């Protein structure tokens, strides 16, 4: 545990860290592996040491993008009924649910399994692409805000469980064979969990505004 030192004298904005809870201002300190900087006033966490660098985070996002593509293009389940079988992708399932009168479930599934992960991957990738060379992406502040707001909505794990339950239930009517897409979504869940655990606030420190 390393408490950040309180502010003394003039500092540049990048060297400062403000407690999100009580607005105390601190001078930023380089954290070693496993270090956590706490606010001495209210005890809130100011910053954690990042175990994976910007290059590593970027590689993680690129991998997620590829897995996302596979997950969306591969069949998630194959349904068999009296000798006939049909494979369905995520979008096939969403459309089927919509037509079946389950519009809310269809909408939520599309949001949590498609739009939220896609925006998380796209925005994080955009910010990191520039951060690799120490620059701030155009729209940096808005992108950072969006990342924080999307986080609690990317409930991909919850819907993975829902999908599994649906597959098991459908098993009573059809022969259900989980497709490659389900496994890809499983891997994607892990990847998104990992990069959602990263402290994206660190990007404020490692990047500088373009001198334009
Ligand atoms: Zn505080």
Short mmCIF file of C-alpha atoms and ligand atoms in Angstrom, two decimals:
data_model
loop_
_atom_site.label_atom_id
_atom_site.label_comp_id
_atom_site.label_asym_id
_atom_site.label_seq_id
_atom_site.Cartn_x
_atom_site.Cartn_y
_atom_site.Cartn_z
CA UNK A 1 0.00 0.00 0.00
CA UNK A 2 1.41 3.38 -0.94
CA UNK A 3 -0.46 6.50 0.00
CA UNK A 4 -0.12 9.22 -2.61
CA UNK A 5 1.56 12.37 -1.39
CA UNK A 6 -0.62 15.42 -0.94
CA UNK A 7 -0.27 18.35 -3.27
CA UNK A 8 2.54 20.81 -2.72
CA UNK A 9 3.31 23.70 -5.08
CA UNK A 10 2.49 23.99 -8.77
CA UNK A 11 2.04 20.84 -10.82
CA UNK A 12 0.98 20.12 -14.36
CA UNK A 13 -2.46 18.55 -14.73
CA UNK A 14 -1.05 15.17 -15.79
CA UNK A 15 0.93 14.82 -12.57
CA UNK A 16 -2.17 15.32 -10.50
CA UNK A 17 -4.71 12.84 -9.36
CA UNK A 18 -8.05 13.80 -7.90
CA UNK A 19 -9.96 11.57 -5.52
CA UNK A 20 -13.28 10.72 -7.20
CA UNK A 21 -14.99 10.57 -3.83
CA UNK A 22 -13.82 13.58 -1.81
CA UNK A 23 -12.03 15.73 -4.45
CA UNK A 24 -8.70 15.75 -2.58
CA UNK A 25 -5.83 16.48 -4.95
CA UNK A 26 -2.60 14.45 -4.94
CA UNK A 27 0.63 14.39 -6.84
CA UNK A 28 0.87 11.21 -8.87
CA UNK A 29 3.51 8.67 -7.94
CA UNK A 30 4.89 5.79 -9.97
CA UNK A 31 3.40 2.59 -8.63
CA UNK A 32 5.31 -0.67 -8.37
CA UNK A 33 3.75 -4.06 -9.10
CA UNK A 34 0.83 -4.74 -6.79
CA UNK A 35 0.77 -1.18 -5.43
CA UNK A 36 -2.47 0.63 -4.75
CA UNK A 37 -2.62 4.37 -4.02
CA UNK A 38 -5.29 5.26 -1.47
CA UNK A 39 -6.80 8.61 -0.55
CA UNK A 40 -5.58 9.50 2.96
CA UNK A 41 -8.72 11.57 3.56
CA UNK A 42 -11.47 9.09 2.68
CA UNK A 43 -9.60 5.85 1.95
CA UNK A 44 -10.92 5.47 -1.62
CA UNK A 45 -8.64 3.84 -4.21
CA UNK A 46 -6.95 6.49 -6.36
CA UNK A 47 -4.99 4.30 -8.69
CA UNK A 48 -3.77 0.72 -9.06
CA UNK A 49 -0.64 -0.58 -10.67
CA UNK A 50 -1.47 -1.83 -14.16
CA UNK A 51 -0.12 -5.34 -14.73
CA UNK A 52 -0.43 -5.09 -18.50
CA UNK A 53 1.07 -2.29 -20.60
CA UNK A 54 -0.55 -0.30 -23.41
CA UNK A 55 0.88 -2.67 -26.08
CA UNK A 56 -0.48 -5.65 -24.18
CA UNK A 57 -3.89 -4.01 -23.80
CA UNK A 58 -3.97 -3.25 -27.50
CA UNK A 59 -3.13 -6.89 -28.33
CA UNK A 60 -5.94 -7.96 -25.99
CA UNK A 61 -8.44 -5.70 -27.78
CA UNK A 62 -7.36 -6.93 -31.23
CA UNK A 63 -7.75 -10.54 -30.06
CA UNK A 64 -11.20 -9.70 -28.68
CA UNK A 65 -12.21 -8.14 -32.01
CA UNK A 66 -11.24 -11.34 -33.86
CA UNK A 67 -13.05 -13.56 -31.36
CA UNK A 68 -16.08 -11.23 -31.52
CA UNK A 69 -16.18 -11.70 -35.30
CA UNK A 70 -15.96 -15.49 -35.00
CA UNK A 71 -18.63 -15.51 -32.26
CA UNK A 72 -21.05 -13.55 -34.44
CA UNK A 73 -20.46 -15.42 -37.67
CA UNK A 74 -20.47 -18.98 -36.31
CA UNK A 75 -23.64 -20.86 -35.47
CA UNK A 76 -24.34 -20.73 -31.73
CA UNK A 77 -26.61 -23.76 -31.78
CA UNK A 78 -27.77 -26.39 -34.20
CA UNK A 79 -31.36 -27.42 -33.74
CA UNK A 80 -32.46 -30.79 -35.01
CA UNK A 81 -36.10 -31.80 -35.38
CA UNK A 82 -37.17 -35.11 -36.89
CA UNK A 83 -34.11 -35.58 -39.04
CA UNK A 84 -33.90 -31.96 -40.17
CA UNK A 85 -31.36 -29.67 -38.61
CA UNK A 86 -30.73 -25.96 -38.82
CA UNK A 87 -27.85 -23.95 -37.49
CA UNK A 88 -28.46 -20.49 -36.14
CA UNK A 89 -26.09 -17.60 -35.47
CA UNK A 90 -26.63 -14.99 -32.77
CA UNK A 91 -28.49 -12.76 -35.22
CA UNK A 92 -30.58 -15.69 -36.44
CA UNK A 93 -31.58 -16.34 -32.82
CA UNK A 94 -32.31 -12.64 -32.17
CA UNK A 95 -34.56 -12.42 -35.25
CA UNK A 96 -36.29 -15.68 -34.31
CA UNK A 97 -36.98 -14.39 -30.78
CA UNK A 98 -38.28 -11.09 -32.17
CA UNK A 99 -40.71 -12.85 -34.51
CA UNK A 100 -41.72 -15.15 -31.69
CA UNK A 101 -43.03 -12.17 -29.72
CA UNK A 102 -40.06 -11.96 -27.33
CA UNK A 103 -39.03 -8.49 -28.50
CA UNK A 104 -37.61 -7.37 -25.15
CA UNK A 105 -35.39 -10.42 -24.82
CA UNK A 106 -34.34 -10.06 -28.46
CA UNK A 107 -33.46 -6.41 -27.89
CA UNK A 108 -31.52 -7.07 -24.67
CA UNK A 109 -29.67 -9.99 -26.24
CA UNK A 110 -28.65 -7.85 -29.21
CA UNK A 111 -27.50 -5.03 -26.89
CA UNK A 112 -25.54 -7.13 -24.42
CA UNK A 113 -24.06 -9.66 -26.82
CA UNK A 114 -23.53 -7.38 -29.80
CA UNK A 115 -23.68 -3.60 -29.36
CA UNK A 116 -22.05 -3.21 -25.93
CA UNK A 117 -19.11 -5.55 -26.54
CA UNK A 118 -18.68 -4.05 -30.02
CA UNK A 119 -18.58 -0.47 -28.70
CA UNK A 120 -16.27 -1.48 -25.85
CA UNK A 121 -13.86 -3.12 -28.28
CA UNK A 122 -14.09 -0.28 -30.83
CA UNK A 123 -13.69 2.61 -28.37
CA UNK A 124 -10.95 0.94 -26.33
CA UNK A 125 -9.15 -0.02 -29.56
CA UNK A 126 -9.44 3.56 -30.86
CA UNK A 127 -8.02 5.10 -27.66
CA UNK A 128 -5.25 2.50 -27.36
CA UNK A 129 -4.21 2.84 -31.01
CA UNK A 130 -3.21 6.43 -30.27
CA UNK A 131 -1.97 5.71 -26.73
CA UNK A 132 0.63 3.32 -28.17
CA UNK A 133 2.52 6.37 -29.44
CA UNK A 134 1.71 8.40 -26.31
CA UNK A 135 -0.97 10.47 -28.05
CA UNK A 136 -4.56 11.18 -27.16
CA UNK A 137 -7.09 10.01 -29.72
CA UNK A 138 -9.48 12.61 -31.15
CA UNK A 139 -12.47 12.69 -28.80
CA UNK A 140 -10.32 11.18 -26.01
CA UNK A 141 -12.28 12.60 -23.07
CA UNK A 142 -15.63 11.55 -24.54
CA UNK A 143 -14.26 8.08 -25.39
CA UNK A 144 -12.99 7.63 -21.82
CA UNK A 145 -16.36 8.71 -20.46
CA UNK A 146 -18.14 6.26 -22.78
CA UNK A 147 -15.90 3.38 -21.64
CA UNK A 148 -16.81 4.00 -18.01
CA UNK A 149 -20.53 4.24 -18.83
CA UNK A 150 -20.63 1.08 -20.95
CA UNK A 151 -18.84 -1.10 -18.39
CA UNK A 152 -21.81 -1.99 -16.17
CA UNK A 153 -23.96 -2.65 -19.25
CA UNK A 154 -21.73 -5.23 -20.78
CA UNK A 155 -23.42 -8.05 -18.95
CA UNK A 156 -22.20 -10.65 -21.35
CA UNK A 157 -21.72 -13.20 -18.55
CA UNK A 158 -25.36 -12.96 -17.50
CA UNK A 159 -26.53 -13.60 -21.04
CA UNK A 160 -24.13 -16.48 -21.47
CA UNK A 161 -25.91 -18.11 -18.57
CA UNK A 162 -29.28 -17.23 -20.09
CA UNK A 163 -28.24 -18.80 -23.37
CA UNK A 164 -27.14 -21.97 -21.64
CA UNK A 165 -30.45 -22.20 -19.82
CA UNK A 166 -32.32 -21.66 -23.10
CA UNK A 167 -30.24 -24.35 -24.78
CA UNK A 168 -30.99 -26.80 -21.98
CA UNK A 169 -34.72 -25.99 -22.11
CA UNK A 170 -34.85 -26.29 -25.89
CA UNK A 171 -33.29 -29.70 -25.46
CA UNK A 172 -36.66 -31.06 -24.40
CA UNK A 173 -38.13 -30.23 -27.83
CA UNK A 174 -35.19 -30.49 -30.18
CA UNK A 175 -31.77 -32.05 -30.47
CA UNK A 176 -29.61 -29.12 -29.55
CA UNK A 177 -25.94 -29.14 -30.39
CA UNK A 178 -23.94 -26.14 -29.19
CA UNK A 179 -22.06 -24.60 -32.12
CA UNK A 180 -18.63 -23.01 -32.39
CA UNK A 181 -20.21 -19.60 -31.75
CA UNK A 182 -21.07 -20.54 -28.15
CA UNK A 183 -17.43 -21.40 -27.42
CA UNK A 184 -16.29 -18.20 -29.10
CA UNK A 185 -18.71 -16.24 -26.87
CA UNK A 186 -17.24 -18.06 -23.88
CA UNK A 187 -13.72 -16.95 -24.84
CA UNK A 188 -15.00 -13.42 -25.56
CA UNK A 189 -16.56 -13.31 -22.08
CA UNK A 190 -13.16 -14.06 -20.54
CA UNK A 191 -11.37 -11.46 -22.68
CA UNK A 192 -13.93 -8.74 -21.92
CA UNK A 193 -13.80 -9.57 -18.22
CA UNK A 194 -10.01 -9.12 -18.34
CA UNK A 195 -10.06 -5.78 -20.13
CA UNK A 196 -12.98 -4.49 -18.09
CA UNK A 197 -10.82 -5.08 -15.01
CA UNK A 198 -8.13 -2.75 -16.37
CA UNK A 199 -7.98 0.72 -14.89
CA UNK A 200 -8.56 2.79 -18.03
CA UNK A 201 -7.91 5.99 -16.04
CA UNK A 202 -4.22 5.18 -16.44
CA UNK A 203 -4.51 6.25 -20.09
CA UNK A 204 -4.85 9.86 -18.90
CA UNK A 205 -1.31 9.66 -17.52
CA UNK A 206 0.44 7.81 -20.30
CA UNK A 207 -0.89 10.06 -23.06
CA UNK A 208 -0.30 13.70 -23.87
CA UNK A 209 -2.49 16.11 -25.80
CA UNK A 210 -1.23 16.66 -29.36
CA UNK A 211 0.54 20.03 -29.54
CA UNK A 212 -1.75 21.39 -32.24
ZN1 LIG B 1 -10.82 10.88 -0.99
#
